[in-house]
PDB file of C-alpha atoms in Angstrom:
ATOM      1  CA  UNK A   1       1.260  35.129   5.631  1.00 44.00           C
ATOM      2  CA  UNK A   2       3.353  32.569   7.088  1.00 46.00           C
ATOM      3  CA  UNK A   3       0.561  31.138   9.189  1.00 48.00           C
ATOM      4  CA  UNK A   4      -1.970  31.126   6.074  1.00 45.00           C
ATOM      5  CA  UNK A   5       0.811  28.903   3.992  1.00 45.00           C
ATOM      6  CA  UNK A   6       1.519  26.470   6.536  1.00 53.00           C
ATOM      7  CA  UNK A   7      -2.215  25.752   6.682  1.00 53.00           C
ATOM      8  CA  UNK A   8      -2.491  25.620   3.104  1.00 57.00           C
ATOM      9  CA  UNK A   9       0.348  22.793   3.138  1.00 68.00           C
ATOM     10  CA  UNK A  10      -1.556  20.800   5.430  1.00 74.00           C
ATOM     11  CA  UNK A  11      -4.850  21.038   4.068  1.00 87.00           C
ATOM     12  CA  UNK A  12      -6.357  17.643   2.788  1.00 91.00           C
ATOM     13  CA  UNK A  13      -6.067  18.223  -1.123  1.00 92.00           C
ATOM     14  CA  UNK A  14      -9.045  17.917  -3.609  1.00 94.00           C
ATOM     15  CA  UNK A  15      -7.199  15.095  -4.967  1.00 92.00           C
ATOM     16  CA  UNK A  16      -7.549  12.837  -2.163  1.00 94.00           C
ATOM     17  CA  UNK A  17     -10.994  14.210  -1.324  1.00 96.00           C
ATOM     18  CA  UNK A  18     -12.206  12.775  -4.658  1.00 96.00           C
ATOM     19  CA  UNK A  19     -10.064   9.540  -4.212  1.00 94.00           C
ATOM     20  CA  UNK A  20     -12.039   8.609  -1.232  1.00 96.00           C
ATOM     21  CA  UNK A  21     -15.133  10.067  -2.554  1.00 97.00           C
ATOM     22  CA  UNK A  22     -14.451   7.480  -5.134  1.00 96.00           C
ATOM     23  CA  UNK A  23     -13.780   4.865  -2.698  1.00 96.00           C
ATOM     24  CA  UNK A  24     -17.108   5.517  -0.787  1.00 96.00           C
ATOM     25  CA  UNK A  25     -19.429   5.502  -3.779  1.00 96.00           C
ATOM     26  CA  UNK A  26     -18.002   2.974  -5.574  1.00 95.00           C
ATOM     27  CA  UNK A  27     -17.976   0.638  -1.972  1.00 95.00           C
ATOM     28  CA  UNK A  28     -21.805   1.325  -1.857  1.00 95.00           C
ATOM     29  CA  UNK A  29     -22.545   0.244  -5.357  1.00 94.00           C
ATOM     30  CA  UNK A  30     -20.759  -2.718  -4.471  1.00 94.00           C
ATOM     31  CA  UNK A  31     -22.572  -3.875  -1.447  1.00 93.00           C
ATOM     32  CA  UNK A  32     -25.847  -2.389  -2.770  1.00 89.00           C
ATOM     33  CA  UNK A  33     -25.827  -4.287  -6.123  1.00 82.00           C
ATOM     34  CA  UNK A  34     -26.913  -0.650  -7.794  1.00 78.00           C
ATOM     35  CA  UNK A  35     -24.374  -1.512 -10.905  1.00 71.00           C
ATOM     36  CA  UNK A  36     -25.962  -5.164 -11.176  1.00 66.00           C
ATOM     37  CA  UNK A  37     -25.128  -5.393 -14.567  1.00 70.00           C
ATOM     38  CA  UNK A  38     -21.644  -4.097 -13.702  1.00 82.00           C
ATOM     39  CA  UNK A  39     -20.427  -5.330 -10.513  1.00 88.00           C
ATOM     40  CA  UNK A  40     -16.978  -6.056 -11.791  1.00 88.00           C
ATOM     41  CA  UNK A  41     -16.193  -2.625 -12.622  1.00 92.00           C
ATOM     42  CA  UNK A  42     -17.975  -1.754  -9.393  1.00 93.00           C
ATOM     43  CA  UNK A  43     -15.133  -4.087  -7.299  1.00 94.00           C
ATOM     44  CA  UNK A  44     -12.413  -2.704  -9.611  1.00 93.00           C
ATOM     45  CA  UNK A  45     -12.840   0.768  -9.016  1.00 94.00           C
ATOM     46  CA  UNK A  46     -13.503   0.101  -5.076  1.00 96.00           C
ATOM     47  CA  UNK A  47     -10.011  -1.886  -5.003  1.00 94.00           C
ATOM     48  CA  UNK A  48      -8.076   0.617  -6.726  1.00 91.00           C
ATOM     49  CA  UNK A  49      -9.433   3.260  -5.067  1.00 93.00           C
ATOM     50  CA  UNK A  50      -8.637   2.112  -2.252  1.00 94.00           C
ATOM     51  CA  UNK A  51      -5.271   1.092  -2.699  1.00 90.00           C
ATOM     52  CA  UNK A  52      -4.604   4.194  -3.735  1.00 88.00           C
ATOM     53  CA  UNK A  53      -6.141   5.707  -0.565  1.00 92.00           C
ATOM     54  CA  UNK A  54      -4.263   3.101   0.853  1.00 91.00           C
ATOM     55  CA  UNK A  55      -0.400   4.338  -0.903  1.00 87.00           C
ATOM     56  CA  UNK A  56      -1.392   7.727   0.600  1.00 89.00           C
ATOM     57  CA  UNK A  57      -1.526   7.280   4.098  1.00 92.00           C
ATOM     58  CA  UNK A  58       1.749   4.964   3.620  1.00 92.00           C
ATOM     59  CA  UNK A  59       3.364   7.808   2.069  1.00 90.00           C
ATOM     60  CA  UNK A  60       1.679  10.555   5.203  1.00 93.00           C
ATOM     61  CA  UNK A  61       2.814   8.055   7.392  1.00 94.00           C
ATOM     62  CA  UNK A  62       6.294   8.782   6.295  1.00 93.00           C
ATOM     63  CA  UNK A  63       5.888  12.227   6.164  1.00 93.00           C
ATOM     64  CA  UNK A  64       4.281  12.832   9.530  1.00 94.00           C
ATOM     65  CA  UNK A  65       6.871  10.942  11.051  1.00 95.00           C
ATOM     66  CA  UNK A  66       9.463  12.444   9.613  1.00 94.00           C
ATOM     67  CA  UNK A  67       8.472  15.999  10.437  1.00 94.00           C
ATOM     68  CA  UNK A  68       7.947  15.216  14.192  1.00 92.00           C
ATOM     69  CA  UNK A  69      11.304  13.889  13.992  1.00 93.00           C
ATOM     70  CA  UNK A  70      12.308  16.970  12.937  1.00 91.00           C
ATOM     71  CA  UNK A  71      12.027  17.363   8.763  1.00 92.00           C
ATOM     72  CA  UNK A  72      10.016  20.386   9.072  1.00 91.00           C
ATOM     73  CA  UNK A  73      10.714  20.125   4.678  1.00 91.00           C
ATOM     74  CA  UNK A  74       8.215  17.442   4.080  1.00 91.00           C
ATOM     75  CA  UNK A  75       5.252  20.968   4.757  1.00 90.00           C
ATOM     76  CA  UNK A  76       6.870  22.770   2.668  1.00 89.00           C
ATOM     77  CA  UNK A  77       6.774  19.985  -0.168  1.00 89.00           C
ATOM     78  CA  UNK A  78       2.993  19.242   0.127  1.00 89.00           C
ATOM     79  CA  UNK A  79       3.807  16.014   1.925  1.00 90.00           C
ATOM     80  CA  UNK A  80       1.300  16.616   4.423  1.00 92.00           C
ATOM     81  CA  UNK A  81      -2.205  17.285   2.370  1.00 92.00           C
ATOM     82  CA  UNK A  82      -2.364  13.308   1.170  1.00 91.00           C
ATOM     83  CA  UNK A  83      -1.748  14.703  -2.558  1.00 88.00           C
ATOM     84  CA  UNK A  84      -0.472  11.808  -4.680  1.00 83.00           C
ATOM     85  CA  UNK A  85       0.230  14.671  -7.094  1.00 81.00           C
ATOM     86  CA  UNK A  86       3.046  15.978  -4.413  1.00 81.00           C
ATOM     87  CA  UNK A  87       5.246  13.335  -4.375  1.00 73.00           C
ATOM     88  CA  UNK A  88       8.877  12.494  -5.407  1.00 60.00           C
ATOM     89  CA  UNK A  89       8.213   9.582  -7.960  1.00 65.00           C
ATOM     90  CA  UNK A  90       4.606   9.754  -8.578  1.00 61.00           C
ATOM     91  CA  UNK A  91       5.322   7.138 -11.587  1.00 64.00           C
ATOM     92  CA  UNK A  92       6.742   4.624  -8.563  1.00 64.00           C
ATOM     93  CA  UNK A  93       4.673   5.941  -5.941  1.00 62.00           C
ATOM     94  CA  UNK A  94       1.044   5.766  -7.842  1.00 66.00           C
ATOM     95  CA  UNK A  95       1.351   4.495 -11.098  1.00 72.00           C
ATOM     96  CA  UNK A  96       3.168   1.379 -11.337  1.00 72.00           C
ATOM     97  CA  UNK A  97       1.868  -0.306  -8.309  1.00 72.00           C
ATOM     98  CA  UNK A  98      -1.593  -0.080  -9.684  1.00 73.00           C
ATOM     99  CA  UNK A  99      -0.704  -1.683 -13.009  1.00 77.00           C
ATOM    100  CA  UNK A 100       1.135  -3.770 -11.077  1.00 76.00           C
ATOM    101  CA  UNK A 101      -2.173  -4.587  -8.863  1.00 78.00           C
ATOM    102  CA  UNK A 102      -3.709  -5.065 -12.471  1.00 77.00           C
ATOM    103  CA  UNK A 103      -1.307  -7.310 -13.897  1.00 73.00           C
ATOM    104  CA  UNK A 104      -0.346  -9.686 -10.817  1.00 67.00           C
ATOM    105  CA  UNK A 105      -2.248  -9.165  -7.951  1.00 75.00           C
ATOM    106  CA  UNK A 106       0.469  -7.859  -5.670  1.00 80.00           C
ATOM    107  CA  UNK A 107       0.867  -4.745  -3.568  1.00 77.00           C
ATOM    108  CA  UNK A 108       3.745  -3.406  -5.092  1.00 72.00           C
ATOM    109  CA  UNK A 109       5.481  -0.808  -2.515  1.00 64.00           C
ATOM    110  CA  UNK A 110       6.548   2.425  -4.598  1.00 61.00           C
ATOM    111  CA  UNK A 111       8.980   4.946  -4.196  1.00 57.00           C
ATOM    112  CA  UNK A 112       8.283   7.565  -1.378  1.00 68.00           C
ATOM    113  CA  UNK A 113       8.555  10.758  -0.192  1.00 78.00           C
ATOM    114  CA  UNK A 114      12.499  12.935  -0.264  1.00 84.00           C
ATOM    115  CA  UNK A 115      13.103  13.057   3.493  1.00 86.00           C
ATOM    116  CA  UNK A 116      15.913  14.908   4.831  1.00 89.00           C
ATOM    117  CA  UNK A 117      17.716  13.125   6.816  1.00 83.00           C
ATOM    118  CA  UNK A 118      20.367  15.286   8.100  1.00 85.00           C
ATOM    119  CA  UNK A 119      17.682  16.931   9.713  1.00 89.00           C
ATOM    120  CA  UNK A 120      16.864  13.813  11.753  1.00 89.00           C
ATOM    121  CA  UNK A 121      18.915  13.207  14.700  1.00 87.00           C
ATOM    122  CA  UNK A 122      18.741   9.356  16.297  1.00 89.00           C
ATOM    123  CA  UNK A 123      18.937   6.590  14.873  1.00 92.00           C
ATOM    124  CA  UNK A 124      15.461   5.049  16.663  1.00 94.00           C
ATOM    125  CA  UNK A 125      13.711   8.111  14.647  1.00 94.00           C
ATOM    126  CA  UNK A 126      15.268   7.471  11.531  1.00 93.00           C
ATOM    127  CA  UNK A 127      14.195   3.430  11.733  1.00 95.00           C
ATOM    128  CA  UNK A 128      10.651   4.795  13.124  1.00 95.00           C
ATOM    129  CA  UNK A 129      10.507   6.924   9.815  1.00 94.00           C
ATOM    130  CA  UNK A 130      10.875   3.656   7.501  1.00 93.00           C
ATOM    131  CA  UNK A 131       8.643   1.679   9.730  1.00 95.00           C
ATOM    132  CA  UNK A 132       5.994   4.334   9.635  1.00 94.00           C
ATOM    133  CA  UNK A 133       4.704   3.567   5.902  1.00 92.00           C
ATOM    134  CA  UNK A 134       4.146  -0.064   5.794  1.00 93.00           C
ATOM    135  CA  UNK A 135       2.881  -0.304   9.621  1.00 95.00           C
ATOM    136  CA  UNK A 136       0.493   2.203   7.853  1.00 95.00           C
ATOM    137  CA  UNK A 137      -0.614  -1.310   5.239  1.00 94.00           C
ATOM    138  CA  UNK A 138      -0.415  -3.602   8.369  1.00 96.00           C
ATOM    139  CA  UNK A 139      -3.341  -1.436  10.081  1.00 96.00           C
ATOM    140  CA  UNK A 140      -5.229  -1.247   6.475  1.00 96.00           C
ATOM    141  CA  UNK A 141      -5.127  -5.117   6.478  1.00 96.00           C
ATOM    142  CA  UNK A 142      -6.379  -5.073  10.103  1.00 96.00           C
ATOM    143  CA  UNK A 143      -9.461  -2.604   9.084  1.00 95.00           C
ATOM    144  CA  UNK A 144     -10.137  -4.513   5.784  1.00 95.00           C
ATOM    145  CA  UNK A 145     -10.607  -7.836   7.754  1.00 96.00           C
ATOM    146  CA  UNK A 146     -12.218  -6.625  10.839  1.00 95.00           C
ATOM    147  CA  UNK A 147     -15.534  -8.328   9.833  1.00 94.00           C
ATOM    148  CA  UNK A 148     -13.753 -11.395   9.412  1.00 95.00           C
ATOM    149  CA  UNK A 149     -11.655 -11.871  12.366  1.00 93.00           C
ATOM    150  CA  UNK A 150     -14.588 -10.484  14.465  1.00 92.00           C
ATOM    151  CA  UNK A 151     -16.987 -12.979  13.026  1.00 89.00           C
ATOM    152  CA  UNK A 152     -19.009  -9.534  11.667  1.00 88.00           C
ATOM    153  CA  UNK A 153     -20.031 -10.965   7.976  1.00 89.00           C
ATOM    154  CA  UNK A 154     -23.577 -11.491   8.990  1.00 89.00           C
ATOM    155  CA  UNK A 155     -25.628  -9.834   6.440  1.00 88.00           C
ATOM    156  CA  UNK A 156     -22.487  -8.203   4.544  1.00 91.00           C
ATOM    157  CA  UNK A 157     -23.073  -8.880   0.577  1.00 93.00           C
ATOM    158  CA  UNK A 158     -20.763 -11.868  -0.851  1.00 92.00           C
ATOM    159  CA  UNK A 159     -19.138 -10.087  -3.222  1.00 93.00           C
ATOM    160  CA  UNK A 160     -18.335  -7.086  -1.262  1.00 95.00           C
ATOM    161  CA  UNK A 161     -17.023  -9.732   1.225  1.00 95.00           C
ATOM    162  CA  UNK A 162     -14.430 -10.485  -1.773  1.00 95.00           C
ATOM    163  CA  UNK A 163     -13.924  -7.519  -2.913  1.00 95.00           C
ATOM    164  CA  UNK A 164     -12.655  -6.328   1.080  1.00 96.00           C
ATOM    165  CA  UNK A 165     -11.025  -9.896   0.908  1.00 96.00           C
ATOM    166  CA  UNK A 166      -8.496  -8.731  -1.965  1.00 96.00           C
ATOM    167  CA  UNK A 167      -8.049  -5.540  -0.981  1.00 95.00           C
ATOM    168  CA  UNK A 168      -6.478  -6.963   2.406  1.00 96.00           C
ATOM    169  CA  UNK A 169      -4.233  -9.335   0.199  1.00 95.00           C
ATOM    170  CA  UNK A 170      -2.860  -6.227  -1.256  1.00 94.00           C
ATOM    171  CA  UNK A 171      -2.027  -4.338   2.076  1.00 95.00           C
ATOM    172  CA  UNK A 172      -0.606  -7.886   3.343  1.00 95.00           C
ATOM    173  CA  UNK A 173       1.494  -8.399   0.467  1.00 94.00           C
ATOM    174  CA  UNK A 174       2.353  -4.347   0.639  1.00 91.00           C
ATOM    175  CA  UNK A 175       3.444  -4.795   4.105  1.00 93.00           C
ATOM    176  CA  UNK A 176       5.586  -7.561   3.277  1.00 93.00           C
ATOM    177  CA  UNK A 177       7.444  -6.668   0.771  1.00 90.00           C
ATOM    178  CA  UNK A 178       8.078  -3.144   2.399  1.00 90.00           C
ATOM    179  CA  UNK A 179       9.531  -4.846   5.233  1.00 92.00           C
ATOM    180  CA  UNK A 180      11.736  -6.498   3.203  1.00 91.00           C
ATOM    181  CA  UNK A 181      15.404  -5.624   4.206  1.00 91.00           C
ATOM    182  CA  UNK A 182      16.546  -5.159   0.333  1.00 90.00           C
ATOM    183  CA  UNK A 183      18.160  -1.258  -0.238  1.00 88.00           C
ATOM    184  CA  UNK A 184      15.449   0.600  -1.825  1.00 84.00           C
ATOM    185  CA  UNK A 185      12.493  -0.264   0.845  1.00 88.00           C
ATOM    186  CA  UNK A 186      11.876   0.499   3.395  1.00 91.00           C
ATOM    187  CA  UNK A 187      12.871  -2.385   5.330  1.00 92.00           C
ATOM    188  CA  UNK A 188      15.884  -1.569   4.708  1.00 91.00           C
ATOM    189  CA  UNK A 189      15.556   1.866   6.144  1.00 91.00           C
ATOM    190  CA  UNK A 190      15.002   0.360   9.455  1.00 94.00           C
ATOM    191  CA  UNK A 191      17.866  -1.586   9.164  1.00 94.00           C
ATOM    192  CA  UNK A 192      20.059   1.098   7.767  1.00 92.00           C
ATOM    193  CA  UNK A 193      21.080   3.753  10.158  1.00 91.00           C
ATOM    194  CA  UNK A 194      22.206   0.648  12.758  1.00 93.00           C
ATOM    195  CA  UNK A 195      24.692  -0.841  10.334  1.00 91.00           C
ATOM    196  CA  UNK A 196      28.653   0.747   9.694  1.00 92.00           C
ATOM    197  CA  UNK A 197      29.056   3.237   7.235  1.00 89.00           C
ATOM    198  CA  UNK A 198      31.212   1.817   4.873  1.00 90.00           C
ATOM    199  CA  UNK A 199      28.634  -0.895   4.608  1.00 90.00           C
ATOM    200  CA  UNK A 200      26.060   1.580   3.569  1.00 89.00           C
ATOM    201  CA  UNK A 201      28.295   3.515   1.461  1.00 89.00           C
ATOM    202  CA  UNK A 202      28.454   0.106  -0.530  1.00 89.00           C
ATOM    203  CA  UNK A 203      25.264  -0.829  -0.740  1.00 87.00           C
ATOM    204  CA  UNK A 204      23.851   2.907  -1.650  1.00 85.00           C
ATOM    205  CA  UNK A 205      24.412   2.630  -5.225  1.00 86.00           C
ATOM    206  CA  UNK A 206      22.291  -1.046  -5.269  1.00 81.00           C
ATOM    207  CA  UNK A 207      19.332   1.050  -4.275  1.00 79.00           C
ATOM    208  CA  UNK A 208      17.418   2.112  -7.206  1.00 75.00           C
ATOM    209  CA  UNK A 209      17.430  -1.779  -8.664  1.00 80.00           C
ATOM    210  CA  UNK A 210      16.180  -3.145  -4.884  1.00 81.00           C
ATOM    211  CA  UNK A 211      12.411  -2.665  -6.089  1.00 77.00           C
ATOM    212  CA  UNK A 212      12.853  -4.417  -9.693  1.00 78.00           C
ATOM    213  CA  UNK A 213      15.086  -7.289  -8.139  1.00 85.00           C
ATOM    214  CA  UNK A 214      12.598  -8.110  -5.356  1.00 84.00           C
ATOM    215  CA  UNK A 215       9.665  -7.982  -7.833  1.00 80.00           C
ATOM    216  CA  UNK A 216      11.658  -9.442 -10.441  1.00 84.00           C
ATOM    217  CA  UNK A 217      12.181 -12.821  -8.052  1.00 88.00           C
ATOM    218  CA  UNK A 218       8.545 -12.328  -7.448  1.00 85.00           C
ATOM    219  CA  UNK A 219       8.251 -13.819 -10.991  1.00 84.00           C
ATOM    220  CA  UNK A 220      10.003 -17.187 -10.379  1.00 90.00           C
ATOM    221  CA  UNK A 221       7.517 -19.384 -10.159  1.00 90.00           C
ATOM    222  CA  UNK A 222       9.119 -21.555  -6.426  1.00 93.00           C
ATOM    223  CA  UNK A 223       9.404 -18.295  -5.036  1.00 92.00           C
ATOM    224  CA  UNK A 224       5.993 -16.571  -6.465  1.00 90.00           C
ATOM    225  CA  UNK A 225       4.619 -19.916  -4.287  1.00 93.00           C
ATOM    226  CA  UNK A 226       6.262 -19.353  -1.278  1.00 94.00           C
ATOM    227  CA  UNK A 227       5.341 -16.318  -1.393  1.00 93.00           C
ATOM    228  CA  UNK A 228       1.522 -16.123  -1.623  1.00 92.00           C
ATOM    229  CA  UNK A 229       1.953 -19.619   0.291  1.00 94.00           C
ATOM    230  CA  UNK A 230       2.907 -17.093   3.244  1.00 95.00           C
ATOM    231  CA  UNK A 231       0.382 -14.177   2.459  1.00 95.00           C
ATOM    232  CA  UNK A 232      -2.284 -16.874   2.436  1.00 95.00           C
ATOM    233  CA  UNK A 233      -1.465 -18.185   5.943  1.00 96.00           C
ATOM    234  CA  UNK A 234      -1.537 -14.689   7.174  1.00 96.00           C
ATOM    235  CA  UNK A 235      -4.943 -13.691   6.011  1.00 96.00           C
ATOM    236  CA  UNK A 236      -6.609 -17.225   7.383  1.00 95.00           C
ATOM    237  CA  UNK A 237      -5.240 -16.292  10.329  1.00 95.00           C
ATOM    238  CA  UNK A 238      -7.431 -13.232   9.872  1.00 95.00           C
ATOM    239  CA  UNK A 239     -10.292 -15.080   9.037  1.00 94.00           C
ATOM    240  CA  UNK A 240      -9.836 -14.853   5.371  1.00 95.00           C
ATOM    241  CA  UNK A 241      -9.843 -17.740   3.321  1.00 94.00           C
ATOM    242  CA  UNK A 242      -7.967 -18.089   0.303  1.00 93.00           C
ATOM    243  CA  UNK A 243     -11.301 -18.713  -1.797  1.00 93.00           C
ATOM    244  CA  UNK A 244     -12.875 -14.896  -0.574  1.00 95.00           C
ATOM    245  CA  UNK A 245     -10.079 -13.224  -2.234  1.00 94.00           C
ATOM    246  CA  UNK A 246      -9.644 -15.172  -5.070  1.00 92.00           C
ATOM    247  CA  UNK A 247     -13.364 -14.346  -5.987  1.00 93.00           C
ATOM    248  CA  UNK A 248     -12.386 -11.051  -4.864  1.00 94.00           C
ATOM    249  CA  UNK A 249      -9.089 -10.889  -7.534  1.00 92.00           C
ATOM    250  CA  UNK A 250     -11.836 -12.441 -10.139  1.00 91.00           C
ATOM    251  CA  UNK A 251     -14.581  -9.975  -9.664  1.00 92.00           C
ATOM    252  CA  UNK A 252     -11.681  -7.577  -9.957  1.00 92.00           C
ATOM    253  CA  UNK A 253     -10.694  -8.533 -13.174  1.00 89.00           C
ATOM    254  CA  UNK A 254     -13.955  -7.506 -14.532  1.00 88.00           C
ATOM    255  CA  UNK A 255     -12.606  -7.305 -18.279  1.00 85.00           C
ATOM    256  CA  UNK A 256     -12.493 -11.027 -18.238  1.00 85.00           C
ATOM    257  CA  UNK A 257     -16.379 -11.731 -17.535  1.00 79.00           C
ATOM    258  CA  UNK A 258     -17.499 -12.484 -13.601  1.00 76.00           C
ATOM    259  CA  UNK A 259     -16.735 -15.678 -12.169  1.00 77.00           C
ATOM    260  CA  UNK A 260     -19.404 -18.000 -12.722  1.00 67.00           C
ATOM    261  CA  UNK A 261     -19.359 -20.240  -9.258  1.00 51.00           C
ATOM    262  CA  UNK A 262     -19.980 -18.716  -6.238  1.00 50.00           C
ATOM    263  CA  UNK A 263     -19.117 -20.606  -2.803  1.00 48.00           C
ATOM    264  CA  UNK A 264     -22.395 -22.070  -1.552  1.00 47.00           C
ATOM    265  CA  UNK A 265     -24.769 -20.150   0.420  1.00 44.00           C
ATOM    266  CA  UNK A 266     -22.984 -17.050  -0.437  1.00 44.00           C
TER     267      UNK A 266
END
């Protein structure tokens, strides 16, 4: 009986089946042109999709970790079968940072999985737990812009060139905020078991508001342009220019009509 449960705890759920089955489908009706007539929607539900596939694996990530660290709890809670359903704050985990992909364009970190850390011992593990999540974004960017950084767009479809082209803006922009050391992300959580404990102790209650103050300043305009100034460098370092996933963010928005101009021989 045990046995049985544990399997059923680690079992891929339905939920995330469909997500990518979503992902897949709508991917080939993007770089197949089948939805002509609707190739915004097409890119919109490939993006989310995927950025929900995407806040998944951040949250595994976290989870796996954690358990081979020694939270054998995170099994138990469903952690482990990739069901957005399962976790703590579905609302920040799921919800909010796909309006907030809707609304701004930014790959809003959520709130995570409930890891037990008394369970962890080391402080390395407990930093490697925190890490784990937005390392997962980092590799997600990598994937997303393979073609570009290995020069492999021949004969890949312009728009699902700018449709990949946001999607890596969001996992850069993920992976940079998460990695910011404000309590309440997970940049912080790498930071956190090295520093005293009265320190922490003072700073706990400052946690819940770290998300809405970092996005908050996200909204001031010097510092929105800094900002994207610095996720902009990082993809045409990749091989993405700044022009791929703003057609990308436009096709996106496919509520406000396609974008008319396309770059030249596209």
């Amino acid at each position: 009986m045990t046995t049985a449960i544990r399997s059923a705890d680690r079992r891929v759920s339905p939920v995330f089946l469909a997500l990518a089955a979503v992902l897949v489908v709508s991917g080939w009706a993007v770089w197949s042109g089948t939805l002509a007539a609707n190739t915004g929607f097409a890119v919109f539900l490939f993006v989310v999709s995927g950025w929900v596939v995407s806040l998944c694996l951040h949250e595994y990530a976290h989870a796996r970790t954690a358990l081979h660290s020694g939270d054998i709890s995170v099994e138990a809670k469903g952690y482990l079968t990739l069901n957005p359903l399962k976790y703590t704050h579905a609302l920040l985990s799921i919800v909010l940072p796909v309006i907030f992909v809707i609304m701004g364009g930014i790959g809003l970190p959520g709130g995570a999985v409930f890891i037990e850390h008394g369970r962890i011992r080391g402080r390395w593990r407990h930093s490697l737990i925190s890490a784990a999540g937005p390392l997962t974004n980092v590799v997600f960017a990598a994937v997303c812009t393979a073609p570009f950084w290995l020069g492999g767009l021949a004969g890949v479809p312009a728009t699902f060139r700018f449709a990949l082209a946001f999607l890596a803006l969001l996992q850069v922009t993920a992976a940079i905020l998460n990695f910011v050391p404000v309590p309440g992300l997970d940049g912080y959580g790498v930071l956190e078991p090295w520093l005293p404990l009265k320190l922490r102790r003072q700073v706990e209650p400052f946690a819940p508001f770290g998300l809405l103050a970092v996005f908050g300043l996200l909204w001031v305009p010097e510092v929105n342009h800094v900002f994207f100034d610095f996720v902009d460098t990082i993809l045409r370092g990749l091989g993405v220019s700044q022009l791929d996933s703003y057609l990308g963010q436009e096709f996106f928005r496919f509520w406000q009509g396609e974008p008319q101009l396309l770059p030249s021989g596209s």
